[in-house]
mmCIF file with all atom_site columns, C-alpha atoms in Angstrom:
data_model
loop_
_atom_site.group_PDB
_atom_site.id
_atom_site.type_symbol
_atom_site.label_atom_id
_atom_site.label_alt_id
_atom_site.label_comp_id
_atom_site.label_asym_id
_atom_site.label_entity_id
_atom_site.label_seq_id
_atom_site.pdbx_PDB_ins_code
_atom_site.Cartn_x
_atom_site.Cartn_y
_atom_site.Cartn_z
_atom_site.occupancy
_atom_site.B_iso_or_equiv
_atom_site.pdbx_formal_charge
_atom_site.auth_seq_id
_atom_site.auth_comp_id
_atom_site.auth_asym_id
_atom_site.auth_atom_id
_atom_site.pdbx_PDB_model_num
ATOM 1   C CA . MET E 1 1   ? 196.992 83.128 72.639 1.00 0.00 ? 1   MET E CA 1
ATOM 2   C CA . ARG E 1 2   ? 196.304 80.000 74.611 1.00 0.00 ? 2   ARG E CA 1
ATOM 3   C CA . HIS E 1 3   ? 198.052 81.506 77.661 1.00 0.00 ? 3   HIS E CA 1
ATOM 4   C CA . GLU E 1 4   ? 196.038 84.729 77.386 1.00 0.00 ? 4   GLU E CA 1
ATOM 5   C CA . ALA E 1 5   ? 192.783 82.786 77.295 1.00 0.00 ? 5   ALA E CA 1
ATOM 6   C CA . HIS E 1 6   ? 193.918 80.771 80.335 1.00 0.00 ? 6   HIS E CA 1
ATOM 7   C CA . THR E 1 7   ? 194.860 83.956 82.204 1.00 0.00 ? 7   THR E CA 1
ATOM 8   C CA . ALA E 1 8   ? 191.569 85.615 81.352 1.00 0.00 ? 8   ALA E CA 1
ATOM 9   C CA . HIS E 1 9   ? 189.742 82.499 82.446 1.00 0.00 ? 9   HIS E CA 1
ATOM 10  C CA . GLU E 1 10  ? 191.456 82.344 85.815 1.00 0.00 ? 10  GLU E CA 1
ATOM 11  C CA . HIS E 1 11  ? 191.590 86.023 86.763 1.00 0.00 ? 11  HIS E CA 1
ATOM 12  C CA . HIS E 1 12  ? 188.429 87.457 85.234 1.00 0.00 ? 12  HIS E CA 1
ATOM 13  C CA . GLN E 1 13  ? 185.896 84.644 85.328 1.00 0.00 ? 13  GLN E CA 1
ATOM 14  C CA . HIS E 1 14  ? 182.893 86.638 86.580 1.00 0.00 ? 14  HIS E CA 1
ATOM 15  C CA . THR E 1 15  ? 183.311 89.401 84.003 1.00 0.00 ? 15  THR E CA 1
ATOM 16  C CA . HIS E 1 16  ? 184.363 87.096 81.252 1.00 0.00 ? 16  HIS E CA 1
ATOM 17  C CA . HIS E 1 17  ? 181.578 84.648 81.632 1.00 0.00 ? 17  HIS E CA 1
ATOM 18  C CA . GLU E 1 18  ? 178.787 87.158 82.411 1.00 0.00 ? 18  GLU E CA 1
ATOM 19  C CA . GLY E 1 19  ? 179.592 88.953 79.229 1.00 0.00 ? 19  GLY E CA 1
ATOM 20  C CA . HIS E 1 20  ? 179.460 85.741 77.166 1.00 0.00 ? 20  HIS E CA 1
ATOM 21  C CA . HIS E 1 21  ? 176.161 84.613 78.600 1.00 0.00 ? 21  HIS E CA 1
ATOM 22  C CA . GLU E 1 22  ? 174.366 87.898 78.064 1.00 0.00 ? 22  GLU E CA 1
ATOM 23  C CA . GLY E 1 23  ? 174.710 87.493 74.317 1.00 0.00 ? 23  GLY E CA 1
ATOM 24  C CA . HIS E 1 24  ? 174.216 84.356 72.260 1.00 0.00 ? 24  HIS E CA 1
ATOM 25  C CA . HIS E 1 25  ? 177.801 83.756 71.143 1.00 0.00 ? 25  HIS E CA 1
ATOM 26  C CA . ALA E 1 26  ? 178.635 81.285 73.950 1.00 0.00 ? 26  ALA E CA 1
ATOM 27  C CA . PRO E 1 27  ? 180.657 78.935 71.649 1.00 0.00 ? 27  PRO E CA 1
ATOM 28  C CA . ALA E 1 28  ? 183.357 81.584 71.185 1.00 0.00 ? 28  ALA E CA 1
ATOM 29  C CA . GLY E 1 29  ? 183.980 81.488 74.950 1.00 0.00 ? 29  GLY E CA 1
ATOM 30  C CA . ALA E 1 30  ? 184.770 77.740 74.951 1.00 0.00 ? 30  ALA E CA 1
ATOM 31  C CA . SER E 1 31  ? 188.504 77.427 74.598 1.00 0.00 ? 31  SER E CA 1
ATOM 32  C CA . TRP E 1 32  ? 190.371 74.150 74.479 1.00 0.00 ? 32  TRP E CA 1
ATOM 33  C CA . SER E 1 33  ? 192.281 75.265 77.597 1.00 0.00 ? 33  SER E CA 1
ATOM 34  C CA . MET E 1 34  ? 188.978 75.774 79.465 1.00 0.00 ? 34  MET E CA 1
ATOM 35  C CA . ALA E 1 35  ? 187.661 72.349 78.272 1.00 0.00 ? 35  ALA E CA 1
ATOM 36  C CA . ALA E 1 36  ? 190.891 70.609 79.315 1.00 0.00 ? 36  ALA E CA 1
ATOM 37  C CA . GLN E 1 37  ? 190.736 72.236 82.781 1.00 0.00 ? 37  GLN E CA 1
ATOM 38  C CA . ALA E 1 38  ? 187.143 71.074 83.144 1.00 0.00 ? 38  ALA E CA 1
ATOM 39  C CA . THR E 1 39  ? 188.040 67.550 81.999 1.00 0.00 ? 39  THR E CA 1
ATOM 40  C CA . LEU E 1 40  ? 191.070 67.442 84.312 1.00 0.00 ? 40  LEU E CA 1
ATOM 41  C CA . HIS E 1 41  ? 188.813 68.397 87.206 1.00 0.00 ? 41  HIS E CA 1
ATOM 42  C CA . CYS E 1 42  ? 186.414 65.596 86.236 1.00 0.00 ? 42  CYS E CA 1
ATOM 43  C CA . LEU E 1 43  ? 189.309 63.180 85.722 1.00 0.00 ? 43  LEU E CA 1
ATOM 44  C CA . THR E 1 44  ? 190.595 63.835 89.188 1.00 0.00 ? 44  THR E CA 1
ATOM 45  C CA . GLY E 1 45  ? 187.318 62.875 90.870 1.00 0.00 ? 45  GLY E CA 1
ATOM 46  C CA . CYS E 1 46  ? 186.838 59.919 88.501 1.00 0.00 ? 46  CYS E CA 1
ATOM 47  C CA . ALA E 1 47  ? 190.351 58.599 89.130 1.00 0.00 ? 47  ALA E CA 1
ATOM 48  C CA . ILE E 1 48  ? 190.029 58.860 92.935 1.00 0.00 ? 48  ILE E CA 1
ATOM 49  C CA . GLY E 1 49  ? 186.736 56.978 92.766 1.00 0.00 ? 49  GLY E CA 1
ATOM 50  C CA . GLU E 1 50  ? 187.941 54.423 90.210 1.00 0.00 ? 50  GLU E CA 1
ATOM 51  C CA . VAL E 1 51  ? 191.080 53.535 92.167 1.00 0.00 ? 51  VAL E CA 1
ATOM 52  C CA . LEU E 1 52  ? 189.307 53.481 95.549 1.00 0.00 ? 52  LEU E CA 1
ATOM 53  C CA . GLY E 1 53  ? 186.509 51.324 94.161 1.00 0.00 ? 53  GLY E CA 1
ATOM 54  C CA . MET E 1 54  ? 188.959 48.881 92.593 1.00 0.00 ? 54  MET E CA 1
ATOM 55  C CA . VAL E 1 55  ? 191.062 48.662 95.781 1.00 0.00 ? 55  VAL E CA 1
ATOM 56  C CA . ILE E 1 56  ? 188.003 48.130 97.954 1.00 0.00 ? 56  ILE E CA 1
ATOM 57  C CA . GLY E 1 57  ? 186.438 45.558 95.636 1.00 0.00 ? 57  GLY E CA 1
ATOM 58  C CA . THR E 1 58  ? 189.697 43.683 95.254 1.00 0.00 ? 58  THR E CA 1
ATOM 59  C CA . TRP E 1 59  ? 190.399 43.847 99.032 1.00 0.00 ? 59  TRP E CA 1
ATOM 60  C CA . LEU E 1 60  ? 186.941 42.427 99.732 1.00 0.00 ? 60  LEU E CA 1
ATOM 61  C CA . GLY E 1 61  ? 187.453 39.669 97.152 1.00 0.00 ? 61  GLY E CA 1
ATOM 62  C CA . TRP E 1 62  ? 184.539 40.857 94.994 1.00 0.00 ? 62  TRP E CA 1
ATOM 63  C CA . GLY E 1 63  ? 184.159 39.796 91.327 1.00 0.00 ? 63  GLY E CA 1
ATOM 64  C CA . ASN E 1 64  ? 184.656 42.105 88.374 1.00 0.00 ? 64  ASN E CA 1
ATOM 65  C CA . VAL E 1 65  ? 181.089 43.351 88.024 1.00 0.00 ? 65  VAL E CA 1
ATOM 66  C CA . PRO E 1 66  ? 180.504 44.465 91.655 1.00 0.00 ? 66  PRO E CA 1
ATOM 67  C CA . THR E 1 67  ? 183.938 45.979 91.778 1.00 0.00 ? 67  THR E CA 1
ATOM 68  C CA . MET E 1 68  ? 183.298 47.917 88.598 1.00 0.00 ? 68  MET E CA 1
ATOM 69  C CA . VAL E 1 69  ? 179.897 49.055 89.815 1.00 0.00 ? 69  VAL E CA 1
ATOM 70  C CA . LEU E 1 70  ? 181.485 50.323 93.054 1.00 0.00 ? 70  LEU E CA 1
ATOM 71  C CA . ALA E 1 71  ? 184.299 52.064 91.136 1.00 0.00 ? 71  ALA E CA 1
ATOM 72  C CA . ILE E 1 72  ? 181.810 53.833 88.876 1.00 0.00 ? 72  ILE E CA 1
ATOM 73  C CA . ALA E 1 73  ? 179.569 54.897 91.768 1.00 0.00 ? 73  ALA E CA 1
ATOM 74  C CA . LEU E 1 74  ? 182.590 56.258 93.640 1.00 0.00 ? 74  LEU E CA 1
ATOM 75  C CA . ALA E 1 75  ? 183.849 57.980 90.510 1.00 0.00 ? 75  ALA E CA 1
ATOM 76  C CA . PHE E 1 76  ? 180.486 59.841 90.290 1.00 0.00 ? 76  PHE E CA 1
ATOM 77  C CA . LEU E 1 77  ? 180.486 60.589 93.997 1.00 0.00 ? 77  LEU E CA 1
ATOM 78  C CA . PHE E 1 78  ? 184.021 62.001 94.016 1.00 0.00 ? 78  PHE E CA 1
ATOM 79  C CA . GLY E 1 79  ? 183.469 63.863 90.790 1.00 0.00 ? 79  GLY E CA 1
ATOM 80  C CA . TYR E 1 80  ? 180.310 65.566 92.064 1.00 0.00 ? 80  TYR E CA 1
ATOM 81  C CA . SER E 1 81  ? 181.949 66.172 95.498 1.00 0.00 ? 81  SER E CA 1
ATOM 82  C CA . LEU E 1 82  ? 184.896 68.127 94.035 1.00 0.00 ? 82  LEU E CA 1
ATOM 83  C CA . THR E 1 83  ? 182.442 70.377 92.206 1.00 0.00 ? 83  THR E CA 1
ATOM 84  C CA . LEU E 1 84  ? 180.114 70.629 95.191 1.00 0.00 ? 84  LEU E CA 1
ATOM 85  C CA . ARG E 1 85  ? 182.958 71.650 97.476 1.00 0.00 ? 85  ARG E CA 1
ATOM 86  C CA . GLY E 1 86  ? 183.903 74.593 95.248 1.00 0.00 ? 86  GLY E CA 1
ATOM 87  C CA . VAL E 1 87  ? 180.315 75.767 94.810 1.00 0.00 ? 87  VAL E CA 1
ATOM 88  C CA . LEU E 1 88  ? 179.615 75.531 98.555 1.00 0.00 ? 88  LEU E CA 1
ATOM 89  C CA . LYS E 1 89  ? 182.735 77.584 99.247 1.00 0.00 ? 89  LYS E CA 1
ATOM 90  C CA . ALA E 1 90  ? 181.251 80.286 97.058 1.00 0.00 ? 90  ALA E CA 1
ATOM 91  C CA . GLY E 1 91  ? 178.375 80.522 99.511 1.00 0.00 ? 91  GLY E CA 1
ATOM 92  C CA . VAL E 1 92  ? 175.683 78.704 97.511 1.00 0.00 ? 92  VAL E CA 1
ATOM 93  C CA . GLY E 1 93  ? 173.168 76.724 99.560 1.00 0.00 ? 93  GLY E CA 1
ATOM 94  C CA . PHE E 1 94  ? 173.406 72.961 99.615 1.00 0.00 ? 94  PHE E CA 1
ATOM 95  C CA . LYS E 1 95  ? 170.437 72.087 97.420 1.00 0.00 ? 95  LYS E CA 1
ATOM 96  C CA . ALA E 1 96  ? 171.353 74.682 94.802 1.00 0.00 ? 96  ALA E CA 1
ATOM 97  C CA . ALA E 1 97  ? 175.022 73.509 94.946 1.00 0.00 ? 97  ALA E CA 1
ATOM 98  C CA . VAL E 1 98  ? 173.919 69.888 94.354 1.00 0.00 ? 98  VAL E CA 1
ATOM 99  C CA . ARG E 1 99  ? 171.870 70.967 91.341 1.00 0.00 ? 99  ARG E CA 1
ATOM 100 C CA . VAL E 1 100 ? 174.899 72.851 89.954 1.00 0.00 ? 100 VAL E CA 1
ATOM 101 C CA . ALA E 1 101 ? 177.198 69.870 90.498 1.00 0.00 ? 101 ALA E CA 1
ATOM 102 C CA . LEU E 1 102 ? 174.703 67.491 88.794 1.00 0.00 ? 102 LEU E CA 1
ATOM 103 C CA . ALA E 1 103 ? 174.277 69.890 85.865 1.00 0.00 ? 103 ALA E CA 1
ATOM 104 C CA . ALA E 1 104 ? 177.987 70.545 85.519 1.00 0.00 ? 104 ALA E CA 1
ATOM 105 C CA . ASP E 1 105 ? 179.343 67.057 85.788 1.00 0.00 ? 105 ASP E CA 1
ATOM 106 C CA . THR E 1 106 ? 176.830 64.330 84.830 1.00 0.00 ? 106 THR E CA 1
ATOM 107 C CA . LEU E 1 107 ? 177.592 64.127 81.061 1.00 0.00 ? 107 LEU E CA 1
ATOM 108 C CA . SER E 1 108 ? 181.308 64.623 81.570 1.00 0.00 ? 108 SER E CA 1
ATOM 109 C CA . ILE E 1 109 ? 181.577 61.873 84.239 1.00 0.00 ? 109 ILE E CA 1
ATOM 110 C CA . ALA E 1 110 ? 179.271 59.544 82.260 1.00 0.00 ? 110 ALA E CA 1
ATOM 111 C CA . VAL E 1 111 ? 181.400 59.827 79.142 1.00 0.00 ? 111 VAL E CA 1
ATOM 112 C CA . MET E 1 112 ? 184.617 59.518 81.145 1.00 0.00 ? 112 MET E CA 1
ATOM 113 C CA . GLU E 1 113 ? 183.371 56.358 82.931 1.00 0.00 ? 113 GLU E CA 1
ATOM 114 C CA . LEU E 1 114 ? 182.019 54.811 79.703 1.00 0.00 ? 114 LEU E CA 1
ATOM 115 C CA . ILE E 1 115 ? 185.350 55.229 77.998 1.00 0.00 ? 115 ILE E CA 1
ATOM 116 C CA . ASP E 1 116 ? 187.497 54.406 80.909 1.00 0.00 ? 116 ASP E CA 1
ATOM 117 C CA . ASN E 1 117 ? 185.646 51.230 81.881 1.00 0.00 ? 117 ASN E CA 1
ATOM 118 C CA . GLY E 1 118 ? 185.148 50.279 78.221 1.00 0.00 ? 118 GLY E CA 1
ATOM 119 C CA . VAL E 1 119 ? 188.857 50.334 77.585 1.00 0.00 ? 119 VAL E CA 1
ATOM 120 C CA . ILE E 1 120 ? 189.604 48.213 80.703 1.00 0.00 ? 120 ILE E CA 1
ATOM 121 C CA . ALA E 1 121 ? 186.781 45.786 79.799 1.00 0.00 ? 121 ALA E CA 1
ATOM 122 C CA . LEU E 1 122 ? 188.121 45.377 76.235 1.00 0.00 ? 122 LEU E CA 1
ATOM 123 C CA . TRP E 1 123 ? 191.794 45.160 77.190 1.00 0.00 ? 123 TRP E CA 1
ATOM 124 C CA . PRO E 1 124 ? 192.860 41.521 77.200 1.00 0.00 ? 124 PRO E CA 1
ATOM 125 C CA . GLU E 1 125 ? 193.324 40.271 80.808 1.00 0.00 ? 125 GLU E CA 1
ATOM 126 C CA . ALA E 1 126 ? 193.008 43.736 82.386 1.00 0.00 ? 126 ALA E CA 1
ATOM 127 C CA . MET E 1 127 ? 189.798 42.767 84.177 1.00 0.00 ? 127 MET E CA 1
ATOM 128 C CA . ASP E 1 128 ? 191.679 39.866 85.827 1.00 0.00 ? 128 ASP E CA 1
ATOM 129 C CA . ALA E 1 129 ? 194.756 41.881 86.807 1.00 0.00 ? 129 ALA E CA 1
ATOM 130 C CA . HIS E 1 130 ? 195.449 42.385 90.534 1.00 0.00 ? 130 HIS E CA 1
ATOM 131 C CA . LEU E 1 131 ? 196.510 45.471 92.377 1.00 0.00 ? 131 LEU E CA 1
ATOM 132 C CA . ASP E 1 132 ? 200.167 44.268 92.408 1.00 0.00 ? 132 ASP E CA 1
ATOM 133 C CA . ASP E 1 133 ? 200.197 43.716 88.603 1.00 0.00 ? 133 ASP E CA 1
ATOM 134 C CA . ALA E 1 134 ? 201.678 46.298 86.312 1.00 0.00 ? 134 ALA E CA 1
ATOM 135 C CA . LEU E 1 135 ? 198.882 45.429 83.853 1.00 0.00 ? 135 LEU E CA 1
ATOM 136 C CA . PHE E 1 136 ? 196.304 46.746 86.346 1.00 0.00 ? 136 PHE E CA 1
ATOM 137 C CA . TRP E 1 137 ? 197.987 50.122 86.819 1.00 0.00 ? 137 TRP E CA 1
ATOM 138 C CA . GLY E 1 138 ? 199.008 50.370 83.111 1.00 0.00 ? 138 GLY E CA 1
ATOM 139 C CA . ALA E 1 139 ? 195.589 49.605 81.803 1.00 0.00 ? 139 ALA E CA 1
ATOM 140 C CA . LEU E 1 140 ? 194.011 52.033 84.290 1.00 0.00 ? 140 LEU E CA 1
ATOM 141 C CA . ALA E 1 141 ? 196.468 54.853 83.287 1.00 0.00 ? 141 ALA E CA 1
ATOM 142 C CA . VAL E 1 142 ? 195.939 54.331 79.607 1.00 0.00 ? 142 VAL E CA 1
ATOM 143 C CA . SER E 1 143 ? 192.127 54.123 79.999 1.00 0.00 ? 143 SER E CA 1
ATOM 144 C CA . LEU E 1 144 ? 192.138 57.405 81.936 1.00 0.00 ? 144 LEU E CA 1
ATOM 145 C CA . VAL E 1 145 ? 194.298 59.126 79.307 1.00 0.00 ? 145 VAL E CA 1
ATOM 146 C CA . ILE E 1 146 ? 191.918 57.925 76.517 1.00 0.00 ? 146 ILE E CA 1
ATOM 147 C CA . ALA E 1 147 ? 188.918 59.010 78.569 1.00 0.00 ? 147 ALA E CA 1
ATOM 148 C CA . PHE E 1 148 ? 190.468 62.471 79.011 1.00 0.00 ? 148 PHE E CA 1
ATOM 149 C CA . LEU E 1 149 ? 191.117 62.753 75.291 1.00 0.00 ? 149 LEU E CA 1
ATOM 150 C CA . VAL E 1 150 ? 187.566 61.720 74.387 1.00 0.00 ? 150 VAL E CA 1
ATOM 151 C CA . THR E 1 151 ? 185.843 63.793 77.170 1.00 0.00 ? 151 THR E CA 1
ATOM 152 C CA . THR E 1 152 ? 187.693 67.122 76.430 1.00 0.00 ? 152 THR E CA 1
ATOM 153 C CA . PRO E 1 153 ? 185.806 67.796 73.186 1.00 0.00 ? 153 PRO E CA 1
ATOM 154 C CA . VAL E 1 154 ? 182.523 66.826 74.914 1.00 0.00 ? 154 VAL E CA 1
ATOM 155 C CA . ASN E 1 155 ? 183.276 69.419 77.646 1.00 0.00 ? 155 ASN E CA 1
ATOM 156 C CA . LYS E 1 156 ? 184.265 72.034 75.036 1.00 0.00 ? 156 LYS E CA 1
ATOM 157 C CA . TRP E 1 157 ? 180.953 71.546 73.260 1.00 0.00 ? 157 TRP E CA 1
ATOM 158 C CA . MET E 1 158 ? 179.050 71.758 76.568 1.00 0.00 ? 158 MET E CA 1
ATOM 159 C CA . ILE E 1 159 ? 180.920 74.876 77.817 1.00 0.00 ? 159 ILE E CA 1
ATOM 160 C CA . GLY E 1 160 ? 180.441 76.506 74.448 1.00 0.00 ? 160 GLY E CA 1
ATOM 161 C CA . ARG E 1 161 ? 176.714 76.161 74.905 1.00 0.00 ? 161 ARG E CA 1
ATOM 162 C CA . GLY E 1 162 ? 176.681 77.500 78.504 1.00 0.00 ? 162 GLY E CA 1
ATOM 163 C CA . LYS E 1 163 ? 176.356 73.969 79.956 1.00 0.00 ? 163 LYS E CA 1
ATOM 164 C CA . GLY E 1 164 ? 178.603 71.719 81.950 1.00 0.00 ? 164 GLY E CA 1
ATOM 165 C CA . HIS E 1 165 ? 181.438 73.457 83.740 1.00 0.00 ? 165 HIS E CA 1
ATOM 166 C CA . ALA E 1 166 ? 180.343 76.824 82.274 1.00 0.00 ? 166 ALA E CA 1
ATOM 167 C CA . VAL E 1 167 ? 177.616 76.666 84.991 1.00 0.00 ? 167 VAL E CA 1
ATOM 168 C CA . VAL E 1 168 ? 180.284 76.275 87.669 1.00 0.00 ? 168 VAL E CA 1
ATOM 169 C CA . HIS E 1 169 ? 182.557 79.115 86.470 1.00 0.00 ? 169 HIS E CA 1
ATOM 170 C CA . GLN E 1 170 ? 180.137 81.758 87.732 1.00 0.00 ? 170 GLN E CA 1
ATOM 171 C CA . TYR E 1 171 ? 180.806 80.562 91.290 1.00 0.00 ? 171 TYR E CA 1
ATOM 172 C CA . HIS E 1 172 ? 184.577 80.820 91.090 1.00 0.00 ? 172 HIS E CA 1
ATOM 173 C CA . HIS E 1 173 ? 186.210 83.773 92.692 1.00 0.00 ? 173 HIS E CA 1
#
């Protein structure tokens, strides 16, 4: 059943989602597979931004707070950019595409960043680990996994209500 939902999601997105949004039974259209895909998409942008921000901050010799601020800002930037790229490819104008990306990703990225950075901040000595320390990469990997696990139900809830990545699905081919 999970595979069928995934196949329907990928191959019949326009028909599948238009039918769900015409009625008021949107929660039935929010599968765990769909939520996991949306969260993985978000995680990709967040991870790129996080790692890049930490590398840049560490390379510049910045302290923990400015490095974390840069990593979070880049996580949002890359998260929005991945969505924006797909929506622009669908032929949507830039201003409308930005609105779609903001609507689709803001809560998901915010939850992911809160959990991800919270885990790292609370992990003993993780904030002081350097790029060449296994602790740095291990804490980052574990924090991203936990963030994925916490954010997936949030995305399922949002998609089920026609929000979040449900907004983006109408622009997929």
